[in-house]
């Protein structure tokens, strides 16, 4: 430090002592068109009988890189797909870490859960009557997506430049607790919060708007590719704020549907509704967030109930619906291959804290609204964003209440997801315990 002027020596020493230094947040944004170039099975509905027949709306993956004054870089990747798989996420994460030195805890994937985008890898295997040729197309798309996502992350990092980040929350009334359809006595538990992160360039122009909402992207169920209402919300926001990239984060919307639904007009209207709610937050008084980026990542095994014996799978392989038969055959193949069926499944949770009072909690799987409400009650409504559909989407994550009620989100969705039994009743305790550990791992506010 001999050649440095005295004032600079002092600043470096102060920096080393972690005293406040001038804010130097940087942000980078990149987008990738992930519209399939060939006909491919669309994910999410077991009732479809053939692959896609065209494109209603182009679909995208987007990345936002944030770098704090210490050089810590976090990258959020969002995509108009049903869900990321562990296989895809792991492969991208390994390459991102080796090429761009972003460790796993600082790389976060979130899927919009659109039901009008290509099937990814082997996700929801029993749900679709796939031929070998169909599987080849899906594998080709998934491999292409993986390679392109690594490049997308790289482009977002390459775009880093000084930025100002702010956060606000609105409310929107699109989601309805779908478990009440046919069960009107069930409570209308939803998470109506609309968290919004706004990234401005040095001159004040908006470069990115990240918005979250908890509701299935299931307005449409035909054979045309689209991002559903979240796709329309993103394109509407981007045309309303020219130069800005809109990234959608699916929150804990596992038991919420956009109702009414099933027409293109409704999907567009739903998108406009959410975009209007986002604009209110952007034009309101979002709070500036600044400071070091801290991240934590945890994984826990969620135990499954005992699987039926082999004879039961043999019986089911020739009884029930086509999907139930495919499910039973898949279990028999696993028994032949491994001699046993899985007794648990890993579940991942990740948290980012930016500065003293903004936390993004990102949970794996299809997470029901009870969890978002529970964690916001525990850790604060104003500064906490609770996302579901993050990283690996491998099953529904029911709360104890939903587990006790049973039905699709509590039990029978394990058939399309291809797990041999529902979770044990400990599921909520294990999830909440893991989140508590995660929140404690972050520096206190
Ligand atoms: Zn779902």
Tab-separated table of C-alpha atoms and ligand atoms in Angstrom:
chain	number	residue	atom	x	y	z
A	1	UNK	CA	0.000	0.000	0.000
A	2	UNK	CA	3.128	2.134	-0.085
A	3	UNK	CA	2.225	3.994	-3.285
A	4	UNK	CA	-1.387	4.705	-2.329
A	5	UNK	CA	-2.478	8.136	-1.102
A	6	UNK	CA	-3.389	8.339	2.575
A	7	UNK	CA	-7.146	8.839	1.953
A	8	UNK	CA	-7.334	5.672	-0.128
A	9	UNK	CA	-5.427	3.657	2.490
A	10	UNK	CA	-8.000	4.799	5.025
A	11	UNK	CA	-10.914	3.784	2.794
A	12	UNK	CA	-9.444	0.339	2.211
A	13	UNK	CA	-8.935	-0.141	5.947
A	14	UNK	CA	-12.467	1.019	6.654
A	15	UNK	CA	-13.730	-1.400	3.992
A	16	UNK	CA	-11.831	-4.240	5.624
A	17	UNK	CA	-13.429	-3.376	8.946
A	18	UNK	CA	-16.846	-3.693	7.251
A	19	UNK	CA	-17.828	-0.118	8.008
A	20	UNK	CA	-20.368	1.324	5.570
A	21	UNK	CA	-18.906	2.117	2.180
A	22	UNK	CA	-20.510	3.868	-0.777
A	23	UNK	CA	-23.236	1.726	-2.362
A	24	UNK	CA	-22.021	-0.039	-5.456
A	25	UNK	CA	-24.744	-2.481	-6.426
A	26	UNK	CA	-24.508	-3.785	-9.953
A	27	UNK	CA	-27.155	-5.582	-11.977
A	28	UNK	CA	-27.168	-7.462	-15.275
A	29	UNK	CA	-30.101	-8.800	-17.262
A	30	UNK	CA	-30.380	-11.326	-20.094
A	31	UNK	CA	-33.221	-13.053	-21.918
A	32	UNK	CA	-33.506	-16.229	-23.949
A	33	UNK	CA	-36.342	-17.251	-26.254
A	34	UNK	CA	-37.098	-20.883	-25.310
A	35	UNK	CA	-40.020	-21.426	-27.703
A	36	UNK	CA	-39.658	-24.986	-29.034
A	37	UNK	CA	-38.686	-25.232	-32.711
A	38	UNK	CA	-40.588	-28.494	-33.232
A	39	UNK	CA	-43.782	-30.122	-32.005
A	40	UNK	CA	-43.230	-31.387	-28.446
A	41	UNK	CA	-45.409	-32.652	-25.561
A	42	UNK	CA	-46.544	-29.838	-23.294
A	43	UNK	CA	-46.280	-30.423	-19.538
A	44	UNK	CA	-48.862	-30.375	-16.785
A	45	UNK	CA	-52.063	-32.053	-17.947
A	46	UNK	CA	-52.551	-35.812	-18.123
A	47	UNK	CA	-55.601	-35.282	-20.363
A	48	UNK	CA	-53.629	-34.132	-23.448
A	49	UNK	CA	-53.435	-36.786	-26.136
A	50	UNK	CA	-50.799	-35.399	-28.492
A	51	UNK	CA	-47.819	-33.014	-28.723
A	52	UNK	CA	-48.039	-29.260	-29.371
A	53	UNK	CA	-49.718	-28.064	-32.562
A	54	UNK	CA	-48.317	-24.530	-32.725
A	55	UNK	CA	-47.347	-21.428	-30.792
A	56	UNK	CA	-49.801	-18.959	-29.241
A	57	UNK	CA	-47.139	-16.866	-27.509
A	58	UNK	CA	-43.341	-17.124	-27.400
A	59	UNK	CA	-41.885	-18.319	-24.093
A	60	UNK	CA	-38.702	-17.144	-22.376
A	61	UNK	CA	-36.053	-17.820	-19.770
A	62	UNK	CA	-34.591	-14.727	-18.144
A	63	UNK	CA	-31.680	-14.068	-15.799
A	64	UNK	CA	-31.017	-11.251	-13.359
A	65	UNK	CA	-27.498	-11.004	-11.914
A	66	UNK	CA	-26.938	-8.858	-8.820
A	67	UNK	CA	-23.473	-8.044	-7.466
A	68	UNK	CA	-22.868	-6.320	-4.129
A	69	UNK	CA	-20.001	-4.031	-3.161
A	70	UNK	CA	-18.011	-7.035	-1.910
A	71	UNK	CA	-18.184	-8.695	-5.320
A	72	UNK	CA	-20.705	-11.372	-4.256
A	73	UNK	CA	-22.767	-12.264	-7.324
A	74	UNK	CA	-26.234	-13.843	-7.182
A	75	UNK	CA	-28.159	-14.935	-10.273
A	76	UNK	CA	-31.912	-15.516	-10.467
A	77	UNK	CA	-33.091	-17.571	-13.438
A	78	UNK	CA	-36.812	-17.603	-14.262
A	79	UNK	CA	-38.484	-19.546	-17.055
A	80	UNK	CA	-41.870	-20.094	-18.665
A	81	UNK	CA	-41.820	-23.845	-18.008
A	82	UNK	CA	-43.790	-26.188	-15.743
A	83	UNK	CA	-40.857	-26.871	-13.458
A	84	UNK	CA	-37.100	-27.334	-13.356
A	85	UNK	CA	-35.888	-30.838	-12.517
A	86	UNK	CA	-33.061	-31.728	-10.164
A	87	UNK	CA	-31.120	-33.196	-13.086
A	88	UNK	CA	-31.373	-30.012	-15.173
A	89	UNK	CA	-30.669	-27.652	-12.266
A	90	UNK	CA	-27.642	-29.664	-11.076
A	91	UNK	CA	-26.108	-29.809	-14.519
A	92	UNK	CA	-26.542	-26.058	-15.110
A	93	UNK	CA	-25.315	-25.217	-11.586
A	94	UNK	CA	-22.106	-27.243	-11.953
A	95	UNK	CA	-21.269	-25.493	-15.236
A	96	UNK	CA	-22.180	-22.048	-13.878
A	97	UNK	CA	-19.938	-22.573	-10.851
A	98	UNK	CA	-16.961	-23.699	-12.918
A	99	UNK	CA	-17.347	-21.082	-15.677
A	100	UNK	CA	-18.542	-18.059	-13.712
A	101	UNK	CA	-17.593	-18.882	-10.069
A	102	UNK	CA	-21.192	-18.503	-8.843
A	103	UNK	CA	-21.690	-21.106	-6.073
A	104	UNK	CA	-24.927	-23.118	-5.856
A	105	UNK	CA	-26.424	-21.087	-3.010
A	106	UNK	CA	-26.164	-17.922	-5.133
A	107	UNK	CA	-27.898	-19.418	-8.183
A	108	UNK	CA	-31.686	-19.661	-7.943
A	109	UNK	CA	-34.096	-21.179	-10.475
A	110	UNK	CA	-37.837	-20.514	-10.484
A	111	UNK	CA	-40.401	-21.889	-12.947
A	112	UNK	CA	-43.638	-20.074	-13.824
A	113	UNK	CA	-45.506	-23.424	-13.858
A	114	UNK	CA	-47.106	-22.667	-17.210
A	115	UNK	CA	-48.979	-25.741	-18.414
A	116	UNK	CA	-48.317	-24.794	-22.049
A	117	UNK	CA	-44.538	-25.311	-22.319
A	118	UNK	CA	-42.462	-28.382	-23.221
A	119	UNK	CA	-42.154	-31.320	-20.832
A	120	UNK	CA	-38.724	-31.164	-19.152
A	121	UNK	CA	-36.687	-34.379	-18.843
A	122	UNK	CA	-38.482	-37.228	-17.091
A	123	UNK	CA	-40.727	-34.935	-14.987
A	124	UNK	CA	-44.253	-36.264	-14.341
A	125	UNK	CA	-43.386	-39.451	-16.268
A	126	UNK	CA	-46.664	-41.326	-15.619
A	127	UNK	CA	-48.774	-38.352	-16.777
A	128	UNK	CA	-48.124	-38.622	-20.513
A	129	UNK	CA	-48.540	-41.479	-23.038
A	130	UNK	CA	-45.129	-40.860	-24.630
A	131	UNK	CA	-43.639	-42.883	-27.478
A	132	UNK	CA	-39.893	-43.378	-27.833
A	133	UNK	CA	-39.881	-40.669	-30.526
A	134	UNK	CA	-41.700	-38.262	-28.169
A	135	UNK	CA	-39.063	-38.908	-25.499
A	136	UNK	CA	-36.285	-38.167	-27.992
A	137	UNK	CA	-37.811	-34.751	-28.775
A	138	UNK	CA	-38.184	-33.972	-25.027
A	139	UNK	CA	-34.579	-35.020	-24.310
A	140	UNK	CA	-33.326	-32.892	-27.218
A	141	UNK	CA	-35.232	-29.840	-25.941
A	142	UNK	CA	-34.093	-30.367	-22.325
A	143	UNK	CA	-30.422	-30.741	-23.331
A	144	UNK	CA	-30.650	-27.620	-25.531
A	145	UNK	CA	-32.284	-25.685	-22.674
A	146	UNK	CA	-29.573	-26.712	-20.195
A	147	UNK	CA	-26.744	-25.525	-22.455
A	148	UNK	CA	-28.557	-22.276	-23.262
A	149	UNK	CA	-29.285	-21.546	-19.580
A	150	UNK	CA	-25.567	-21.676	-18.781
A	151	UNK	CA	-24.936	-19.150	-21.562
A	152	UNK	CA	-27.893	-17.039	-20.334
A	153	UNK	CA	-26.388	-16.800	-16.848
A	154	UNK	CA	-23.067	-15.822	-18.430
A	155	UNK	CA	-24.731	-13.059	-20.453
A	156	UNK	CA	-26.462	-11.656	-17.347
A	157	UNK	CA	-23.097	-11.499	-15.553
A	158	UNK	CA	-21.499	-9.896	-18.607
A	159	UNK	CA	-24.210	-7.203	-18.475
A	160	UNK	CA	-23.402	-6.125	-14.868
A	161	UNK	CA	-23.369	-2.357	-14.414
A	162	UNK	CA	-24.184	0.109	-11.619
A	163	UNK	CA	-27.813	-0.086	-10.542
A	164	UNK	CA	-30.350	0.875	-7.904
A	165	UNK	CA	-32.623	-1.829	-6.540
A	166	UNK	CA	-35.923	-1.230	-4.778
A	167	UNK	CA	-38.689	-3.446	-3.396
A	168	UNK	CA	-42.389	-3.030	-2.866
A	169	UNK	CA	-45.428	-5.229	-2.376
A	170	UNK	CA	-48.895	-5.005	-3.843
A	171	UNK	CA	-51.951	-7.229	-3.777
A	172	UNK	CA	-53.873	-8.925	-6.572
A	173	UNK	CA	-57.105	-10.897	-6.601
A	174	UNK	CA	-56.671	-13.446	-9.377
A	175	UNK	CA	-55.988	-16.602	-7.323
A	176	UNK	CA	-58.762	-18.800	-5.955
A	177	UNK	CA	-58.097	-21.768	-3.657
A	178	UNK	CA	-58.891	-24.513	-6.146
A	179	UNK	CA	-59.457	-27.155	-3.471
A	180	UNK	CA	-62.805	-25.454	-2.823
A	181	UNK	CA	-63.995	-26.577	-6.267
A	182	UNK	CA	-66.220	-29.475	-5.217
A	183	UNK	CA	-65.365	-28.839	-1.531
A	184	UNK	CA	-67.003	-25.468	-0.785
A	185	UNK	CA	-66.544	-26.067	2.951
A	186	UNK	CA	-62.730	-25.765	2.572
A	187	UNK	CA	-61.156	-22.398	3.513
A	188	UNK	CA	-60.116	-20.010	0.716
A	189	UNK	CA	-56.462	-19.995	1.753
A	190	UNK	CA	-54.423	-18.008	-0.782
A	191	UNK	CA	-51.381	-15.744	-0.739
A	192	UNK	CA	-52.589	-12.540	-2.464
A	193	UNK	CA	-49.274	-10.668	-2.065
A	194	UNK	CA	-47.516	-9.335	-5.152
A	195	UNK	CA	-43.840	-8.723	-4.329
A	196	UNK	CA	-41.940	-6.601	-6.887
A	197	UNK	CA	-38.213	-5.941	-7.211
A	198	UNK	CA	-37.324	-2.989	-9.430
A	199	UNK	CA	-33.876	-2.581	-10.938
A	200	UNK	CA	-32.946	0.830	-12.333
A	201	UNK	CA	-29.821	1.833	-14.197
A	202	UNK	CA	-27.621	4.665	-13.015
A	203	UNK	CA	-29.668	7.186	-14.984
A	204	UNK	CA	-32.917	5.989	-13.399
A	205	UNK	CA	-34.302	3.999	-16.359
A	206	UNK	CA	-35.924	0.703	-15.360
A	207	UNK	CA	-33.887	-2.276	-16.559
A	208	UNK	CA	-35.713	-5.139	-14.840
A	209	UNK	CA	-38.924	-5.775	-12.935
A	210	UNK	CA	-39.126	-9.047	-11.004
A	211	UNK	CA	-42.650	-9.799	-9.815
A	212	UNK	CA	-44.152	-12.728	-7.940
A	213	UNK	CA	-47.634	-14.100	-7.463
A	214	UNK	CA	-49.034	-17.361	-6.104
A	215	UNK	CA	-51.328	-18.926	-8.691
A	216	UNK	CA	-51.177	-21.789	-11.197
A	217	UNK	CA	-50.607	-20.884	-14.838
A	218	UNK	CA	-53.498	-23.063	-15.900
A	219	UNK	CA	-55.848	-20.721	-17.740
A	220	UNK	CA	-55.149	-22.571	-21.001
A	221	UNK	CA	-55.151	-26.315	-21.632
A	222	UNK	CA	-54.982	-26.700	-25.420
A	223	UNK	CA	-52.069	-27.682	-27.671
A	224	UNK	CA	-50.521	-24.239	-28.279
A	225	UNK	CA	-47.287	-23.104	-26.613
A	226	UNK	CA	-47.644	-20.112	-24.270
A	227	UNK	CA	-46.610	-18.650	-20.926
A	228	UNK	CA	-50.314	-18.494	-19.914
A	229	UNK	CA	-51.349	-15.465	-17.806
A	230	UNK	CA	-47.793	-14.931	-16.485
A	231	UNK	CA	-46.540	-14.787	-20.082
A	232	UNK	CA	-49.107	-12.095	-20.907
A	233	UNK	CA	-48.285	-10.250	-17.675
A	234	UNK	CA	-44.576	-10.209	-18.586
A	235	UNK	CA	-45.165	-8.983	-22.158
A	236	UNK	CA	-47.621	-6.324	-20.924
A	237	UNK	CA	-45.154	-5.019	-18.316
A	238	UNK	CA	-42.376	-4.950	-20.926
A	239	UNK	CA	-44.488	-2.879	-23.311
A	240	UNK	CA	-45.595	-0.578	-20.497
A	241	UNK	CA	-42.008	0.013	-19.322
A	242	UNK	CA	-39.933	0.080	-22.530
A	243	UNK	CA	-36.384	-1.144	-22.010
A	244	UNK	CA	-37.317	-3.196	-18.945
A	245	UNK	CA	-37.172	-6.985	-18.802
A	246	UNK	CA	-40.013	-8.511	-16.739
A	247	UNK	CA	-39.186	-11.703	-14.819
A	248	UNK	CA	-41.970	-13.740	-13.194
A	249	UNK	CA	-41.457	-15.746	-9.994
A	250	UNK	CA	-44.109	-18.307	-9.037
A	251	UNK	CA	-44.884	-18.109	-5.324
A	252	UNK	CA	-46.723	-20.695	-3.179
A	253	UNK	CA	-49.598	-21.168	-5.608
A	254	UNK	CA	-49.875	-24.969	-5.504
A	255	UNK	CA	-53.514	-24.874	-4.389
A	256	UNK	CA	-54.527	-21.778	-6.366
A	257	UNK	CA	-56.026	-21.558	-9.837
A	258	UNK	CA	-56.886	-18.482	-11.917
A	259	UNK	CA	-60.674	-18.628	-12.081
A	260	UNK	CA	-62.577	-18.447	-14.331
A	261	UNK	CA	-60.341	-19.845	-17.051
A	262	UNK	CA	-59.935	-21.789	-20.312
A	263	UNK	CA	-60.039	-19.062	-22.968
A	264	UNK	CA	-57.261	-16.988	-24.524
A	265	UNK	CA	-59.251	-13.834	-23.678
A	266	UNK	CA	-59.191	-14.783	-19.989
A	267	UNK	CA	-55.451	-15.566	-20.057
A	268	UNK	CA	-54.809	-12.107	-21.554
A	269	UNK	CA	-57.187	-10.447	-19.060
A	270	UNK	CA	-55.495	-12.224	-16.138
A	271	UNK	CA	-52.102	-11.070	-17.440
A	272	UNK	CA	-53.363	-7.485	-17.702
A	273	UNK	CA	-54.713	-7.639	-14.140
A	274	UNK	CA	-51.376	-8.748	-12.710
A	275	UNK	CA	-49.436	-6.257	-14.879
A	276	UNK	CA	-51.660	-3.440	-13.567
A	277	UNK	CA	-50.974	-4.512	-9.980
A	278	UNK	CA	-47.222	-4.549	-10.739
A	279	UNK	CA	-47.412	-1.050	-12.285
A	280	UNK	CA	-49.069	0.246	-9.110
A	281	UNK	CA	-46.109	-0.981	-7.068
A	282	UNK	CA	-43.525	0.389	-9.518
A	283	UNK	CA	-45.244	3.797	-9.573
A	284	UNK	CA	-45.730	3.789	-5.800
A	285	UNK	CA	-42.951	4.196	-3.303
A	286	UNK	CA	-40.827	1.059	-3.396
A	287	UNK	CA	-38.153	0.978	-0.719
A	288	UNK	CA	-34.497	1.067	-1.720
A	289	UNK	CA	-32.594	-2.105	-0.883
A	290	UNK	CA	-28.869	-2.056	-0.638
A	291	UNK	CA	-26.088	-3.864	1.133
A	292	UNK	CA	-24.340	-7.213	1.127
A	293	UNK	CA	-25.915	-10.263	-0.505
A	294	UNK	CA	-26.030	-13.275	1.828
A	295	UNK	CA	-27.252	-16.692	0.769
A	296	UNK	CA	-27.992	-20.049	2.364
A	297	UNK	CA	-29.121	-23.400	0.962
A	298	UNK	CA	-30.459	-26.478	2.780
A	299	UNK	CA	-31.682	-29.927	1.792
A	300	UNK	CA	-33.754	-32.330	3.907
A	301	UNK	CA	-35.189	-35.790	3.227
A	302	UNK	CA	-38.994	-35.820	3.368
A	303	UNK	CA	-40.071	-39.355	4.336
A	304	UNK	CA	-42.803	-41.124	2.364
A	305	UNK	CA	-45.402	-43.473	3.798
A	306	UNK	CA	-44.841	-47.206	3.221
A	307	UNK	CA	-45.305	-48.180	-0.432
A	308	UNK	CA	-47.726	-50.984	-1.353
A	309	UNK	CA	-46.219	-54.458	-1.903
A	310	UNK	CA	-45.206	-55.718	-5.369
A	311	UNK	CA	-48.434	-57.726	-5.832
A	312	UNK	CA	-50.424	-54.515	-5.487
A	313	UNK	CA	-48.383	-52.806	-8.245
A	314	UNK	CA	-48.853	-55.911	-10.435
A	315	UNK	CA	-52.607	-55.670	-9.911
A	316	UNK	CA	-52.639	-51.951	-10.639
A	317	UNK	CA	-50.551	-52.383	-13.821
A	318	UNK	CA	-53.605	-53.864	-15.497
A	319	UNK	CA	-56.364	-51.934	-13.725
A	320	UNK	CA	-57.451	-48.309	-13.508
A	321	UNK	CA	-56.786	-45.427	-15.900
A	322	UNK	CA	-53.965	-45.323	-18.471
A	323	UNK	CA	-52.013	-43.007	-16.160
A	324	UNK	CA	-52.448	-45.339	-13.168
A	325	UNK	CA	-51.227	-48.258	-15.280
A	326	UNK	CA	-48.169	-46.307	-16.438
A	327	UNK	CA	-47.526	-45.365	-12.790
A	328	UNK	CA	-47.742	-48.988	-11.610
A	329	UNK	CA	-45.472	-50.152	-14.460
A	330	UNK	CA	-42.943	-47.464	-13.489
A	331	UNK	CA	-42.961	-48.715	-9.876
A	332	UNK	CA	-42.446	-52.318	-11.077
A	333	UNK	CA	-39.502	-51.194	-13.246
A	334	UNK	CA	-37.957	-49.473	-10.229
A	335	UNK	CA	-38.472	-52.604	-8.119
A	336	UNK	CA	-36.801	-54.714	-10.833
A	337	UNK	CA	-33.910	-52.265	-11.139
A	338	UNK	CA	-33.283	-51.308	-7.485
A	339	UNK	CA	-35.019	-54.076	-5.523
A	340	UNK	CA	-36.914	-51.384	-3.586
A	341	UNK	CA	-38.862	-48.164	-3.952
A	342	UNK	CA	-37.718	-44.834	-2.500
A	343	UNK	CA	-38.727	-44.221	1.123
A	344	UNK	CA	-38.089	-40.456	1.026
A	345	UNK	CA	-37.343	-37.629	-1.384
A	346	UNK	CA	-34.913	-34.730	-0.927
A	347	UNK	CA	-36.426	-31.239	-0.656
A	348	UNK	CA	-34.449	-28.034	-1.054
A	349	UNK	CA	-34.846	-24.540	0.344
A	350	UNK	CA	-32.760	-21.498	-0.444
A	351	UNK	CA	-32.722	-17.959	0.953
A	352	UNK	CA	-31.126	-14.727	-0.193
A	353	UNK	CA	-30.841	-11.661	1.975
A	354	UNK	CA	-29.916	-8.347	0.364
A	355	UNK	CA	-28.937	-5.630	2.791
A	356	UNK	CA	-30.458	-5.600	6.262
A	357	UNK	CA	-34.127	-6.115	5.481
A	358	UNK	CA	-35.002	-7.893	2.252
A	359	UNK	CA	-35.220	-11.698	2.158
A	360	UNK	CA	-36.203	-13.992	-0.707
A	361	UNK	CA	-37.101	-17.457	0.558
A	362	UNK	CA	-37.253	-19.944	-2.324
A	363	UNK	CA	-38.836	-23.339	-1.668
A	364	UNK	CA	-38.699	-26.475	-3.833
A	365	UNK	CA	-41.751	-28.311	-5.147
A	366	UNK	CA	-45.346	-27.197	-5.542
A	367	UNK	CA	-45.813	-25.431	-2.223
A	368	UNK	CA	-49.322	-24.710	-0.880
A	369	UNK	CA	-50.282	-21.236	0.355
A	370	UNK	CA	-50.344	-22.255	4.056
A	371	UNK	CA	-46.527	-22.181	4.044
A	372	UNK	CA	-46.247	-18.651	2.638
A	373	UNK	CA	-48.664	-17.385	5.288
A	374	UNK	CA	-46.887	-19.307	8.066
A	375	UNK	CA	-43.425	-18.012	7.131
A	376	UNK	CA	-44.600	-14.418	6.683
A	377	UNK	CA	-46.279	-14.549	10.107
A	378	UNK	CA	-43.005	-15.832	11.574
A	379	UNK	CA	-40.455	-13.727	9.707
A	380	UNK	CA	-42.419	-10.630	8.696
A	381	UNK	CA	-44.874	-9.685	5.971
A	382	UNK	CA	-43.139	-6.527	4.749
A	383	UNK	CA	-39.636	-7.680	3.937
A	384	UNK	CA	-40.090	-11.329	3.033
A	385	UNK	CA	-40.808	-12.833	-0.390
A	386	UNK	CA	-41.832	-16.516	-0.222
A	387	UNK	CA	-41.479	-18.296	-3.575
A	388	UNK	CA	-42.397	-21.896	-4.385
A	389	UNK	CA	-41.529	-23.773	-7.610
A	390	UNK	CA	-37.856	-23.062	-7.015
A	391	UNK	CA	-35.056	-25.331	-8.169
A	392	UNK	CA	-36.409	-28.931	-8.178
A	393	UNK	CA	-40.188	-29.277	-8.742
A	394	UNK	CA	-40.773	-32.966	-7.974
A	395	UNK	CA	-44.096	-33.147	-6.028
A	396	UNK	CA	-46.702	-31.108	-4.163
A	397	UNK	CA	-45.634	-29.995	-0.682
A	398	UNK	CA	-48.824	-30.121	1.403
A	399	UNK	CA	-49.207	-28.426	4.760
A	400	UNK	CA	-50.454	-30.679	7.579
A	401	UNK	CA	-53.959	-29.252	7.058
A	402	UNK	CA	-53.922	-30.108	3.338
A	403	UNK	CA	-52.316	-33.501	4.083
A	404	UNK	CA	-55.131	-34.281	6.540
A	405	UNK	CA	-57.791	-33.169	4.058
A	406	UNK	CA	-56.183	-35.384	1.392
A	407	UNK	CA	-57.162	-34.998	-2.258
A	408	UNK	CA	-54.848	-34.015	-5.113
A	409	UNK	CA	-52.336	-31.712	-3.417
A	410	UNK	CA	-52.235	-33.831	-0.242
A	411	UNK	CA	-52.067	-37.281	-1.738
A	412	UNK	CA	-53.118	-38.352	-5.254
A	413	UNK	CA	-50.737	-36.051	-7.196
A	414	UNK	CA	-48.004	-38.577	-6.301
A	415	UNK	CA	-49.424	-40.697	-9.173
A	416	UNK	CA	-48.485	-38.265	-12.009
A	417	UNK	CA	-45.296	-37.327	-10.136
A	418	UNK	CA	-44.300	-41.005	-9.926
A	419	UNK	CA	-43.527	-41.252	-6.214
A	420	UNK	CA	-44.678	-44.514	-4.555
A	421	UNK	CA	-46.679	-43.020	-1.643
A	422	UNK	CA	-47.695	-39.714	-0.104
A	423	UNK	CA	-45.435	-37.919	2.380
A	424	UNK	CA	-45.616	-38.797	6.058
A	425	UNK	CA	-47.543	-36.428	8.329
A	426	UNK	CA	-44.201	-34.937	9.449
A	427	UNK	CA	-43.916	-33.022	6.144
A	428	UNK	CA	-44.861	-29.571	7.488
A	429	UNK	CA	-42.664	-29.892	10.591
A	430	UNK	CA	-39.664	-30.902	8.480
A	431	UNK	CA	-40.209	-28.090	5.971
A	432	UNK	CA	-40.709	-25.479	8.702
A	433	UNK	CA	-37.693	-26.764	10.668
A	434	UNK	CA	-35.486	-26.568	7.571
A	435	UNK	CA	-36.663	-23.031	6.803
A	436	UNK	CA	-36.009	-22.007	10.399
A	437	UNK	CA	-32.452	-23.356	10.115
A	438	UNK	CA	-32.024	-21.523	6.810
A	439	UNK	CA	-33.214	-18.214	8.223
A	440	UNK	CA	-30.891	-18.608	11.219
A	441	UNK	CA	-27.982	-19.217	8.829
A	442	UNK	CA	-28.445	-15.716	7.414
A	443	UNK	CA	-27.036	-12.811	9.396
A	444	UNK	CA	-29.609	-11.336	11.736
A	445	UNK	CA	-31.367	-8.142	10.734
B	1	LIG	ZN1	-49.310	-27.770	-10.338
